[in-house]
Short mmCIF file of C-alpha atoms and ligand atoms in Angstrom, two decimals:
data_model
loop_
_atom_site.label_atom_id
_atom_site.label_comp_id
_atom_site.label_asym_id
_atom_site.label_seq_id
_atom_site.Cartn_x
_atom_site.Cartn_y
_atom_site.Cartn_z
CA UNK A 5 4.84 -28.39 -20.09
CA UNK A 6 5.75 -27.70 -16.26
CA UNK A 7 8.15 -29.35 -14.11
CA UNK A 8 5.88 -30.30 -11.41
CA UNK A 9 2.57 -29.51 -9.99
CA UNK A 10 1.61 -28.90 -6.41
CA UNK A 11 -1.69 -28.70 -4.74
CA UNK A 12 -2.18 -27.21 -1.40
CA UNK A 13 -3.27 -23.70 0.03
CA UNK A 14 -1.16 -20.72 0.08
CA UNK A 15 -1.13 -17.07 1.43
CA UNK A 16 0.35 -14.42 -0.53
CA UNK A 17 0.34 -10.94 -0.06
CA UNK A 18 -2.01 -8.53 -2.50
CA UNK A 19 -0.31 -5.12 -1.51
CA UNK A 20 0.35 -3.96 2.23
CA UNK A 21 -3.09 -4.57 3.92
CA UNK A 22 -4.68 -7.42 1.73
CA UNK A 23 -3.63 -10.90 1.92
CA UNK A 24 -4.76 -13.50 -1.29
CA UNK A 25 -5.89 -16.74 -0.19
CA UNK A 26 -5.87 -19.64 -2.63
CA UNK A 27 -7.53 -22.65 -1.34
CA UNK A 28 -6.64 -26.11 -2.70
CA UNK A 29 -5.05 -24.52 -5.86
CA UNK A 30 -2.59 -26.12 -8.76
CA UNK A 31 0.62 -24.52 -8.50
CA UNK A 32 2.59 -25.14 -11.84
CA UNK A 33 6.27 -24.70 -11.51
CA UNK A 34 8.07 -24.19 -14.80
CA UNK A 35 11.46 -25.84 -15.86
CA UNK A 36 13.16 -22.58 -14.31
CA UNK A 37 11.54 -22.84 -11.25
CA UNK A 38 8.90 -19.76 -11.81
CA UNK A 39 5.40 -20.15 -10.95
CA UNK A 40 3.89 -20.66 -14.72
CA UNK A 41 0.44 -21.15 -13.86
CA UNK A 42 -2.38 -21.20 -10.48
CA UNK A 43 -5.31 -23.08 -10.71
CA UNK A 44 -8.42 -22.85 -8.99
CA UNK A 45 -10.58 -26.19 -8.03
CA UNK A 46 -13.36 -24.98 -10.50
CA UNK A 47 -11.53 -24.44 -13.08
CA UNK A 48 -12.16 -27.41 -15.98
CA UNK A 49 -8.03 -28.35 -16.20
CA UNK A 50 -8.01 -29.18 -12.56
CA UNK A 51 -8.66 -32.85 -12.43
CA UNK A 52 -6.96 -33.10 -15.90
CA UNK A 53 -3.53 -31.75 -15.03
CA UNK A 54 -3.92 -33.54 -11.57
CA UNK A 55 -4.07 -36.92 -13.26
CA UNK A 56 -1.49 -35.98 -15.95
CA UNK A 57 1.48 -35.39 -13.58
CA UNK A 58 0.37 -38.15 -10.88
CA UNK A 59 1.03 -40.31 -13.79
CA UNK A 60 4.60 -38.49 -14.69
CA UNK A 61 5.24 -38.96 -11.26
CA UNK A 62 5.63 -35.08 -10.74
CA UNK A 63 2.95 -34.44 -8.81
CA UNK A 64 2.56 -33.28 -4.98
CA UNK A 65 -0.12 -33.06 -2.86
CA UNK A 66 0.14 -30.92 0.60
CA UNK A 67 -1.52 -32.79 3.62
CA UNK A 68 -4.60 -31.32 5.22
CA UNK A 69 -3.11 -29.00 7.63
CA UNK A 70 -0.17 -27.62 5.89
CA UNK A 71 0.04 -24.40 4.22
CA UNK A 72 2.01 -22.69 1.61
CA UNK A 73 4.00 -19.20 2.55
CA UNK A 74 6.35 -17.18 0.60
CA UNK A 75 9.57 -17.61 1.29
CA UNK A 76 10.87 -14.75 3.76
CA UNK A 77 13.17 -12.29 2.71
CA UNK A 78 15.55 -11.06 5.08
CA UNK A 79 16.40 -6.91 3.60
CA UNK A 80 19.05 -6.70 6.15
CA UNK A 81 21.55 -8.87 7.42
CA UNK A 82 25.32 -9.07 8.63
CA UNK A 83 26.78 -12.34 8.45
CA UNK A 84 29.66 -12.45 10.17
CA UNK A 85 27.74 -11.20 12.99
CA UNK A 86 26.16 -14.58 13.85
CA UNK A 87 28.87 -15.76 15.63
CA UNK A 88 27.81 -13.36 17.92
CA UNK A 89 24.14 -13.18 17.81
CA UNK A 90 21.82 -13.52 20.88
CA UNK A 91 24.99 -12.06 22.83
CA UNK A 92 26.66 -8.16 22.78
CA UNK A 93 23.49 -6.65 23.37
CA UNK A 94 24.50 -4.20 26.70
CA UNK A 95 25.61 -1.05 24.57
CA UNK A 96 24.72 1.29 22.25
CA UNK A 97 25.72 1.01 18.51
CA UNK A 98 29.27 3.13 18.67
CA UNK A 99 30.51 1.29 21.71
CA UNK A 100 29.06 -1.88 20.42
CA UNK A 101 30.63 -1.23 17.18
CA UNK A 102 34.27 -1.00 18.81
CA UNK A 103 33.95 -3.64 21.61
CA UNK A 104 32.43 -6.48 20.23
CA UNK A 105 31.54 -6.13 16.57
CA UNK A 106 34.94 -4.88 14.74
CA UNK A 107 36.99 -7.46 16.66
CA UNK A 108 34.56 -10.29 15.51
CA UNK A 109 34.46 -8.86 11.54
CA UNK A 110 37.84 -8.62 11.43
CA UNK A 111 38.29 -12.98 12.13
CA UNK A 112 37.01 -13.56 8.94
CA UNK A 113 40.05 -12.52 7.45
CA UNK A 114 40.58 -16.60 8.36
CA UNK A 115 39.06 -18.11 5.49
CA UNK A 116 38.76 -21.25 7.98
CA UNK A 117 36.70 -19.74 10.33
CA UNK A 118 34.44 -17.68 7.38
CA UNK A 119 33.19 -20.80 6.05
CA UNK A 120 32.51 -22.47 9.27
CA UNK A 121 29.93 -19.66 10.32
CA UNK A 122 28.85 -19.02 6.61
CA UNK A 123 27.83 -22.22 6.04
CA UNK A 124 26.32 -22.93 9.32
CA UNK A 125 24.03 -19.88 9.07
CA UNK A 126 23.02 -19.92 5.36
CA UNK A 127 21.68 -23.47 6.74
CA UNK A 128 19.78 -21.93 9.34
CA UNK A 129 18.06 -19.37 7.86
CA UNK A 130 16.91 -21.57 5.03
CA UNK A 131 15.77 -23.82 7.98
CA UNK A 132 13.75 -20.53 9.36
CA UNK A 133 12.13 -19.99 5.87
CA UNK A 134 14.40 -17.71 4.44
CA UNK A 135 14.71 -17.81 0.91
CA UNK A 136 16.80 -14.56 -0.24
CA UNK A 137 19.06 -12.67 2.26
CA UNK A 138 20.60 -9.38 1.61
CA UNK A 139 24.00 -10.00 3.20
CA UNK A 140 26.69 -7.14 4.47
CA UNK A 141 29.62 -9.72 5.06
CA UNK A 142 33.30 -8.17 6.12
CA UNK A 143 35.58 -6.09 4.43
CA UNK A 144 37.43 -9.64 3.06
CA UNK A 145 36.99 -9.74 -0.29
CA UNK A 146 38.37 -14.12 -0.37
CA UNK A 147 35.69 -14.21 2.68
CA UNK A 148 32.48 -12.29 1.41
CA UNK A 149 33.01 -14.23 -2.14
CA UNK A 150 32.76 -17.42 -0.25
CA UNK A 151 29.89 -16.19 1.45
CA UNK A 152 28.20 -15.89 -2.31
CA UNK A 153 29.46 -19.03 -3.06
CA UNK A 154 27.64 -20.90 -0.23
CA UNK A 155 24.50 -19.18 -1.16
CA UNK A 156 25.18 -20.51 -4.69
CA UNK A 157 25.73 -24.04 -3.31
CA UNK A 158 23.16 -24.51 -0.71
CA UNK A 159 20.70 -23.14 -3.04
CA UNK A 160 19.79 -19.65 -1.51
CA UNK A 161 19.35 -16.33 -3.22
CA UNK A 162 21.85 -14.29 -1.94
CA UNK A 163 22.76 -10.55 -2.21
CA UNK A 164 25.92 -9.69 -0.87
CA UNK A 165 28.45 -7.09 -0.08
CA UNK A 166 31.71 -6.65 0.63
CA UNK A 167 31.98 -4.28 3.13
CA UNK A 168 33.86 -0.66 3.12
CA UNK A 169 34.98 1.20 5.52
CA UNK A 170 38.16 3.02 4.45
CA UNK A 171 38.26 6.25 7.03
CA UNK A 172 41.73 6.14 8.96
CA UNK A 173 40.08 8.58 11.63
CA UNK A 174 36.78 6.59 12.16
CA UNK A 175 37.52 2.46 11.77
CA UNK A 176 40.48 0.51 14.02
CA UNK A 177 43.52 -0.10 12.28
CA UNK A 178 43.24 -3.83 12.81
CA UNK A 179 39.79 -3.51 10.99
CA UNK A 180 39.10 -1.26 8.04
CA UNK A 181 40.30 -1.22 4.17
CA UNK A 182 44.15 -0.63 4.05
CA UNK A 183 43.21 2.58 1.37
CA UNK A 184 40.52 3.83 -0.55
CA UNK A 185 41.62 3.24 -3.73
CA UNK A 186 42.24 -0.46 -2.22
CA UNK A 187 38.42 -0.26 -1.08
CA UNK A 188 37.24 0.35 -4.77
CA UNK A 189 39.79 -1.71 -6.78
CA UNK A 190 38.66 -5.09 -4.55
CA UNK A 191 34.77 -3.74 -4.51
CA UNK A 192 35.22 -4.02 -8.29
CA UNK A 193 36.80 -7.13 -8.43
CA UNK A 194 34.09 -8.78 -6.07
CA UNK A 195 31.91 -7.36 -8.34
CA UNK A 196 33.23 -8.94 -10.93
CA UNK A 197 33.56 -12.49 -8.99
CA UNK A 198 30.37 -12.46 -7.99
CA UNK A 199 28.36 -11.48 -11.53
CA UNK A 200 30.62 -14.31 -12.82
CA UNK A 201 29.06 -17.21 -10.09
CA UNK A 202 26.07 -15.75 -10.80
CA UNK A 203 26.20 -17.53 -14.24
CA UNK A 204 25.73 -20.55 -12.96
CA UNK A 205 23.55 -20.11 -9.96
CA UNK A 206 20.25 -20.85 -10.66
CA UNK A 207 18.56 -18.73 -8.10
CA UNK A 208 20.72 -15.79 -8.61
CA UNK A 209 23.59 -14.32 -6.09
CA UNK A 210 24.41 -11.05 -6.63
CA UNK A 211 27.25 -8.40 -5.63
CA UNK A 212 25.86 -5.28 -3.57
CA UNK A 213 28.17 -1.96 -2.72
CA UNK A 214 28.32 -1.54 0.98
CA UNK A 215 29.40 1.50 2.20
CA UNK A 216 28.91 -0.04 5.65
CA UNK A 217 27.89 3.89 6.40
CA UNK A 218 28.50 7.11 6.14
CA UNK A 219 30.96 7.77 8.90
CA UNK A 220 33.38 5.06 8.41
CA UNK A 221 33.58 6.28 4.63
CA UNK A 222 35.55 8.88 3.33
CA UNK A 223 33.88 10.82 0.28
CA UNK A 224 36.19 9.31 -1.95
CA UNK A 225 35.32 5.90 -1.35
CA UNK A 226 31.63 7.27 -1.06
CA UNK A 227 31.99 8.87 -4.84
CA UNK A 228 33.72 5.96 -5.70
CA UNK A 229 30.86 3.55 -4.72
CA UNK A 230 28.18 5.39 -6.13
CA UNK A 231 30.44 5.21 -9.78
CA UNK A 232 30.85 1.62 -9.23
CA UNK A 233 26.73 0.99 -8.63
CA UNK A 234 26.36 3.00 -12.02
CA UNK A 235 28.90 1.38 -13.96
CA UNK A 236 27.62 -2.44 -12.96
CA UNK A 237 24.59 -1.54 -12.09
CA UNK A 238 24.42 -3.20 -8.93
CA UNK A 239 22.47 -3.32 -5.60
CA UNK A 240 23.60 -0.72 -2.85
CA UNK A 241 23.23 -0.98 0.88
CA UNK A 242 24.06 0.46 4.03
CA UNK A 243 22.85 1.92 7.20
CA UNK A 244 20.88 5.26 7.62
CA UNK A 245 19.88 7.59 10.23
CA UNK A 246 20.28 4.72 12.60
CA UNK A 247 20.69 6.32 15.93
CA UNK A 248 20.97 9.52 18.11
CA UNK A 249 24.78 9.12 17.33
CA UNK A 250 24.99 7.87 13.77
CA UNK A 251 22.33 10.60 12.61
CA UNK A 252 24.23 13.60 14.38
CA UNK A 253 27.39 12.77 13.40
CA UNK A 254 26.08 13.23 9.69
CA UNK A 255 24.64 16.42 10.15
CA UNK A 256 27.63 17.46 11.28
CA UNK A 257 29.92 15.96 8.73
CA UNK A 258 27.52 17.67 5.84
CA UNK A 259 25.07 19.78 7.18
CA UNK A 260 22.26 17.55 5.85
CA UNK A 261 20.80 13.93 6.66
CA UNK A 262 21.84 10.27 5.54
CA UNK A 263 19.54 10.20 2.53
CA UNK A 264 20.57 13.60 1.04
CA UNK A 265 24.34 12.92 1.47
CA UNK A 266 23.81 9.20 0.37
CA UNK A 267 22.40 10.72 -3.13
CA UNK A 268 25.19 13.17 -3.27
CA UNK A 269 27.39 10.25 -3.93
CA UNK A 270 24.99 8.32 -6.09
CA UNK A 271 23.98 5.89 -3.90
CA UNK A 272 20.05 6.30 -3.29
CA UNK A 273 19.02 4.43 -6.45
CA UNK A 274 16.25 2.13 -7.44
CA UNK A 275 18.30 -1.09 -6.37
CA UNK A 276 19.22 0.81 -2.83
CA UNK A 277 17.96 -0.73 0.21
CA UNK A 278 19.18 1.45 3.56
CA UNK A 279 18.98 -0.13 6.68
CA UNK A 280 16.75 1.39 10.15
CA UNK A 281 15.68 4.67 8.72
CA UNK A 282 14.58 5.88 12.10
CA UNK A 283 15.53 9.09 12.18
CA UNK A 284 13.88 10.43 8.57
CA UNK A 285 12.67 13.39 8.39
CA UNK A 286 9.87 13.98 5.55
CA UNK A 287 11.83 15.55 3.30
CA UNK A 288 14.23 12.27 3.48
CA UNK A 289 11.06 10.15 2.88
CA UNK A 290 10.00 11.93 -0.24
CA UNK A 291 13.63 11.29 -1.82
CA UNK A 292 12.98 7.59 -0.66
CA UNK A 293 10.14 7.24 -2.90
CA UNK A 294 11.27 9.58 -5.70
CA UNK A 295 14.54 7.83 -6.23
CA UNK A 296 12.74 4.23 -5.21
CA UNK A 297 15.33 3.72 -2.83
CA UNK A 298 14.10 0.98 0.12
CA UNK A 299 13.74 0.81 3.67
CA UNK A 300 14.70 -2.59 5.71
CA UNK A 301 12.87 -1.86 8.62
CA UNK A 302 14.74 -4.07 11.47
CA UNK A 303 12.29 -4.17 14.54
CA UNK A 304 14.05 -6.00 16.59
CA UNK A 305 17.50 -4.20 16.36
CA UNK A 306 16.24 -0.94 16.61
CA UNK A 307 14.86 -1.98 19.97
CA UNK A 308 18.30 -2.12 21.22
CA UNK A 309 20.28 0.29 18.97
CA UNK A 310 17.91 2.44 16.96
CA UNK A 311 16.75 5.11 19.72
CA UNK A 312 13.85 5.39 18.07
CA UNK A 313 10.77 3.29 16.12
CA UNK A 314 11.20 3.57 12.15
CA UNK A 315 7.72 4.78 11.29
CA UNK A 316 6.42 1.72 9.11
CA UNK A 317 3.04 2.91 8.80
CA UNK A 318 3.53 6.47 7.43
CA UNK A 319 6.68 5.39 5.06
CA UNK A 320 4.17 3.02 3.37
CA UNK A 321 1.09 4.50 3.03
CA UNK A 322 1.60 8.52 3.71
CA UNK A 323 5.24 8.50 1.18
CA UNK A 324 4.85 5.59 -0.83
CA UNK A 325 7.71 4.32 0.04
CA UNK A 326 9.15 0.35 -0.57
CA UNK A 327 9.45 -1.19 2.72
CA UNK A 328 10.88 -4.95 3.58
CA UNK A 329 11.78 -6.42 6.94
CA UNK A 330 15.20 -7.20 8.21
CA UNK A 331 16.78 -9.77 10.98
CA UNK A 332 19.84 -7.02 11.31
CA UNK A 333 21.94 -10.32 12.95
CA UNK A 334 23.23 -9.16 15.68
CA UNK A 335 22.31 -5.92 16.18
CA UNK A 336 18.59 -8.30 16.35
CA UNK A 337 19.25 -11.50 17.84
CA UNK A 338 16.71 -13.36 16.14
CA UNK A 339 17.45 -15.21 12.50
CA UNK A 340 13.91 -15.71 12.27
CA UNK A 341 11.38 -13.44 10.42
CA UNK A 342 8.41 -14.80 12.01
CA UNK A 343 10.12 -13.34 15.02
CA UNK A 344 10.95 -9.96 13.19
CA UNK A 345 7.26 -9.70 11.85
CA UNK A 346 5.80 -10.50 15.40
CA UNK A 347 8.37 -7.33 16.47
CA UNK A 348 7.45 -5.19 13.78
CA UNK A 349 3.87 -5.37 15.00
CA UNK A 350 4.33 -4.51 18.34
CA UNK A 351 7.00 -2.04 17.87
CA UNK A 352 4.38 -0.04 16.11
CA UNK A 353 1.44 -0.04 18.58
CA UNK A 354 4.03 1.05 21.32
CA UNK A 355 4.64 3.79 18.88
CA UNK A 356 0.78 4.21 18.26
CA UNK A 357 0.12 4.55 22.07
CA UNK A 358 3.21 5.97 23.21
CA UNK A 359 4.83 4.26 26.73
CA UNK A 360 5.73 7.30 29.29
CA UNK A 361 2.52 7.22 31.55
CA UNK A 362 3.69 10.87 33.20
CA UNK A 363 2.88 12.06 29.67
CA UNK A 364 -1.18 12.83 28.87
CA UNK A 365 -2.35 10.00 26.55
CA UNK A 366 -3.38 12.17 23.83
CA UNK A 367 0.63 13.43 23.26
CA UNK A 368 2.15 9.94 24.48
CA UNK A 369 1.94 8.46 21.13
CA UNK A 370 2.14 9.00 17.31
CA UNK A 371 -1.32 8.54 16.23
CA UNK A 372 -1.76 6.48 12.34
CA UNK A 373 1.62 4.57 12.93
CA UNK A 374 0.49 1.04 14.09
CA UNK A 375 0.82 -1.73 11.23
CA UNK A 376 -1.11 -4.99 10.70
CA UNK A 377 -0.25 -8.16 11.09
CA UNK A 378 -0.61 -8.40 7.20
CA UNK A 379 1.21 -5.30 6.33
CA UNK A 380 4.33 -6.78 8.91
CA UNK A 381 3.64 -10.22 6.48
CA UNK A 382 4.07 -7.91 3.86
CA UNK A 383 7.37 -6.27 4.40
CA UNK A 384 8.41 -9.86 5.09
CA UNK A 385 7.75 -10.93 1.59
CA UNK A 386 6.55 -8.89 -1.48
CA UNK A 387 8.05 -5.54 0.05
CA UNK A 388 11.23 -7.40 -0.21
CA UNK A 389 10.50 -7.77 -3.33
CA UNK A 390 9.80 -4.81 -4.62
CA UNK A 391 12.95 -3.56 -2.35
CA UNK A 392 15.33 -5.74 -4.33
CA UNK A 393 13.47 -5.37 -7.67
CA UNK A 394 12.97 -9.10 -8.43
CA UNK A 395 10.01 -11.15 -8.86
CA UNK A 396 10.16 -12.68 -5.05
CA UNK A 397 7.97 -12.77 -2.44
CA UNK A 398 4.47 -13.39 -3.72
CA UNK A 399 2.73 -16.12 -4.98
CA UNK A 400 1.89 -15.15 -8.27
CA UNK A 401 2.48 -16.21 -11.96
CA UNK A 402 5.94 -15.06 -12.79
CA UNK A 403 6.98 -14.97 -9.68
CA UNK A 404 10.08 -17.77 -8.09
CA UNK A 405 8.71 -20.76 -6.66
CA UNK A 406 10.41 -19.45 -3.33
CA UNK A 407 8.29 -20.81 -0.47
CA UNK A 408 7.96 -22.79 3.07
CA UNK A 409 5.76 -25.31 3.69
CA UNK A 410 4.53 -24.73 7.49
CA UNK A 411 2.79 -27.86 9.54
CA UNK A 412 -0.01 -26.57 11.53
CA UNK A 413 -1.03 -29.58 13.51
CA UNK A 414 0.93 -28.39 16.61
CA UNK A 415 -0.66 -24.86 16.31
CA UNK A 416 -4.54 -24.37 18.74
CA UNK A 417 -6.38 -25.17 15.66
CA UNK A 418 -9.67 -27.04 17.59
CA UNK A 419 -12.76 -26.96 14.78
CA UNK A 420 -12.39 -27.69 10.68
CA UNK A 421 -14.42 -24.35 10.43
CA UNK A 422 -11.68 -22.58 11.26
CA UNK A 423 -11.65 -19.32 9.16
CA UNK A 424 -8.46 -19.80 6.50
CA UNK A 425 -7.63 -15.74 7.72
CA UNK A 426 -7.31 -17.31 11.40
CA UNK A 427 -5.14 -20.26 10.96
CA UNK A 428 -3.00 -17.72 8.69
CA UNK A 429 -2.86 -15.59 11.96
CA UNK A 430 -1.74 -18.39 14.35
CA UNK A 431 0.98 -19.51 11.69
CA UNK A 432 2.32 -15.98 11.69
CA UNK A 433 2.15 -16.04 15.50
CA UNK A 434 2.70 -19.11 16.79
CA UNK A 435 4.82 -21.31 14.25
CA UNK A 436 8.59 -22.30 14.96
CA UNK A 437 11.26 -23.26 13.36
CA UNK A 438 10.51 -26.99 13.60
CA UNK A 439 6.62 -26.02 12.44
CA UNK A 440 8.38 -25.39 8.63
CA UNK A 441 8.81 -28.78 7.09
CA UNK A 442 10.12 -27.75 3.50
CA UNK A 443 11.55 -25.37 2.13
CA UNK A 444 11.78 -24.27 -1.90
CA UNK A 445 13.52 -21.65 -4.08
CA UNK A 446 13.03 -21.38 -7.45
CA UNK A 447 11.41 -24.74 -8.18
CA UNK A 448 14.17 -26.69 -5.68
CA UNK A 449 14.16 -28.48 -2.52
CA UNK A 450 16.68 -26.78 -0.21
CA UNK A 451 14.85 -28.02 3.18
CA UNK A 452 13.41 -31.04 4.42
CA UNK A 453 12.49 -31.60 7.59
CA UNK A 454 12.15 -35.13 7.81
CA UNK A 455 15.12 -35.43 5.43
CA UNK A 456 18.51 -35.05 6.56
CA UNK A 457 19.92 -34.14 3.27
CA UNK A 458 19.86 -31.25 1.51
CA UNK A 459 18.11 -32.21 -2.34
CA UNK A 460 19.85 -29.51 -4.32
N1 GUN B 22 26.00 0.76 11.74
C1 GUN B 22 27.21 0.49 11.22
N2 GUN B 22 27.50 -0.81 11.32
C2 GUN B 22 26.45 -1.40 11.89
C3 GUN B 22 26.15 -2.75 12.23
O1 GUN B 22 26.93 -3.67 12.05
N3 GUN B 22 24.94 -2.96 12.80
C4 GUN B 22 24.04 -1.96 13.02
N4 GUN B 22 22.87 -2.25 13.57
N5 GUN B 22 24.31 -0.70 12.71
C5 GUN B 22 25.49 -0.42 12.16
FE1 FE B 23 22.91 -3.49 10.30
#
């Protein structure tokens, strides 16, 4: 009846604050990879179905001190950009954008050198426990569609955009889409590409619009977009009051924020997930949740670029509003989302306590906005989810067998009384790269440590 059967403990994530624990469970993985059934050691079936698929051979048992995570899921991430990432980091966004950033995007008009990079990070973030990625690649079309394709191959759900960015005025002319109309015809036939390799991609890849954002878009291409979402109806990303710079220069094009001239165009939808979101103002937040548009909250990046702390705490729980976590490669130098969540924590109490000591303590801060360590776990995993609208990121029935495997015998566990809440804690904290020793999506091997080769 299932495919295989695991037993081992997992965490999964309840909703923001709680996190589920299930202690030396059955995990039942269907024939399409989805969880089909959990069950608990005093439940009568246990030893039954444990002895039914040792014997088929399709049984695995997790060692003592290995756990079960969700896969993370990275809301926010441009390719292209790790070719550069760890490096770049000395300027703010528009400089940054000019200097280092459009004369690295525009290389991967060399198919050559796309797939080189492509590959090698798709690799690594599977490696790091990342099991869907939504992906801004260039404005290539031949170069983002062999982005999806590498997804599709190496067994990773990807979501991933071509990139526009058709204003004459605004974008280098040795970087940008040679027309608008250009912009839309290849956006449509990417879309096209991409729903077609999604046919026969078991874990899904899927084509997203990426207005990369507002100002190096025309309207045209930004009415255009939104019309394209509708007619396919697609994912949507891009960048939103990200910045001093990037949020002025909106006002001033329309007189309003990102999120109110994003829905103008159509493009704050259910399957919209906007990037920073530092700069919202309440009224922005409200269309957030009414229109069930997401937020990928990128800690780490907005340290260096976002002039501000995206206020996690209230978007969740004062405006309801979906949240996930994103690496933003380069703008954050870290592939990892153990890093990310670790960020994400601290980002907030600095925003909590405030960090100017000339100012009184009681005005230094913004009281209610520091996050748990299970609500940064969270955004890492089911609030992707719910950002991207697909059964990811928990461990639940129904729900992708997406998930890393994470040794904890190098982490300061000292007495077998450790609380399961605690060791959970120290994974978050304290595990590495090397500390994940497999890695599954949707009921398939894509990582093993101690294996070389890739079982997909
Ligand atoms: N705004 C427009 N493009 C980008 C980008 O590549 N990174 C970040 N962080 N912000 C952007
Ligand atoms: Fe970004």
């Amino acid at each position: 009846m299932f495919n295989f059967v695991v037993k081992g403990t997992a965490f999964s994530s309840v909703d923001p604050k709680n996190v589920n624990t299930f202690e030396n469970c059955l995990f039942c993985i269907s024939e399409t990879g989805v969880i089909g059934k959990i069950i608990a050691p005093e439940s009568e079936e246990y030893d039954q179905i444990i002895e039914e698929y040792s014997a088929k051979n399709k049984f695995q048992e997790l060692a003592p001190d290995q756990y079960i995570l969700p896969g993370f899921i990275d809301l926010h991430i441009h390719a292209p950009q790790w070719a550069q990432a760890g490096t770049a980091l000395d300027l703010p966004l528009y400089d940054w954008l000019n200097t280092y950033t459009f004369p690295l995007e525009a290389k991967f008009a060399d198919g050559d050198f796309a797939e080189t990079v492509y590959s090698d990070l798709v690799t690594k973030l599977i490696k790091n426990g990342t099991t869907t990625a939504l992906y801004f690649a260039t404005v290539h079309r031949e170069a983002s569609r062999r982005l999806a394709e590498i997804c599709s191959e190496k067994g990773q759900r990807g979501l991933v955009g071509k990139v526009v960015m058709d204003d004459l005025e605004q974008n280098p002319a040795y970087y940008r889409d040679a027309t608008t109309a250009v912009a839309l015809e290849e956006t449509e036939l990417f879309i096209q590409e991409v729903l077609e390799l999604n046919k026969k991609t078991p874990q899904g890849v899927y084509p997203v619009v990426t207005p990369r954002f507002i100002p190096s878009c025309t309207d045209d291409s930004l009415k255009g977009l939104g019309a394209l979402a509708a007619k396919y109806d697609v994912h949507i990303q891009s960048h939103c009051s990200e910045s001093d710079w990037a949020h002025t220069f909106v006002q001033e094009r329309f007189g309003k924020n990102d999120a109110f001239a994003l829905n103008d165009f159509g493009l704050m939808t259910e399957k919209s997930v906007m990037a920073h979101c530092g700069f919202l103002s309440d009224e922005d937040m409200k269309l957030f949740a009414e229109k069930g548009t997401a937020v990928a909250h990128c800690p780490i990046s907005n340290a260096y670029f976002g002039n501000a702390v995206t206020p996690v705490a209230k978007l969740l729980h004062e405006h309801q509003v979906e949240v996930g976590l994103g690496s933003d490669i380069s703008g954050g130098f870290s592939p990892s989302l153990f890093d990310n969540i670790r960020q994400a924590v601290m980002s907030s109490r600095m925003l909590e306590d405030g960090v100017d000591k000339s100012c009184c303590s009681e005005k230094r801060g913004v009281s209610g906005s520091s996050i748990t360590l299970n609500e940064a776990f969270y955004l890492a995993t089911a609030g992707g989810g719910e950002s991207l609208s697909l059964p990811i990121g928990k461990i639940a029935v129904d729900y992708a067998w997406d998930i890393q495997i994470i040794d904890s015998k190098e982490l300061p566990i000292f007495s077998e009384e450790e609380p399961l809440m605690t060791i959970f804690q120290k994974i978050l904290y304290l595990s590495r790269p090397k500390n994940i020793d497999e890695v599954w999506i949707q009921g398939r091997k894509v990582h093993d440590k101690n294996k070389k080769e890739l079982e997909v």
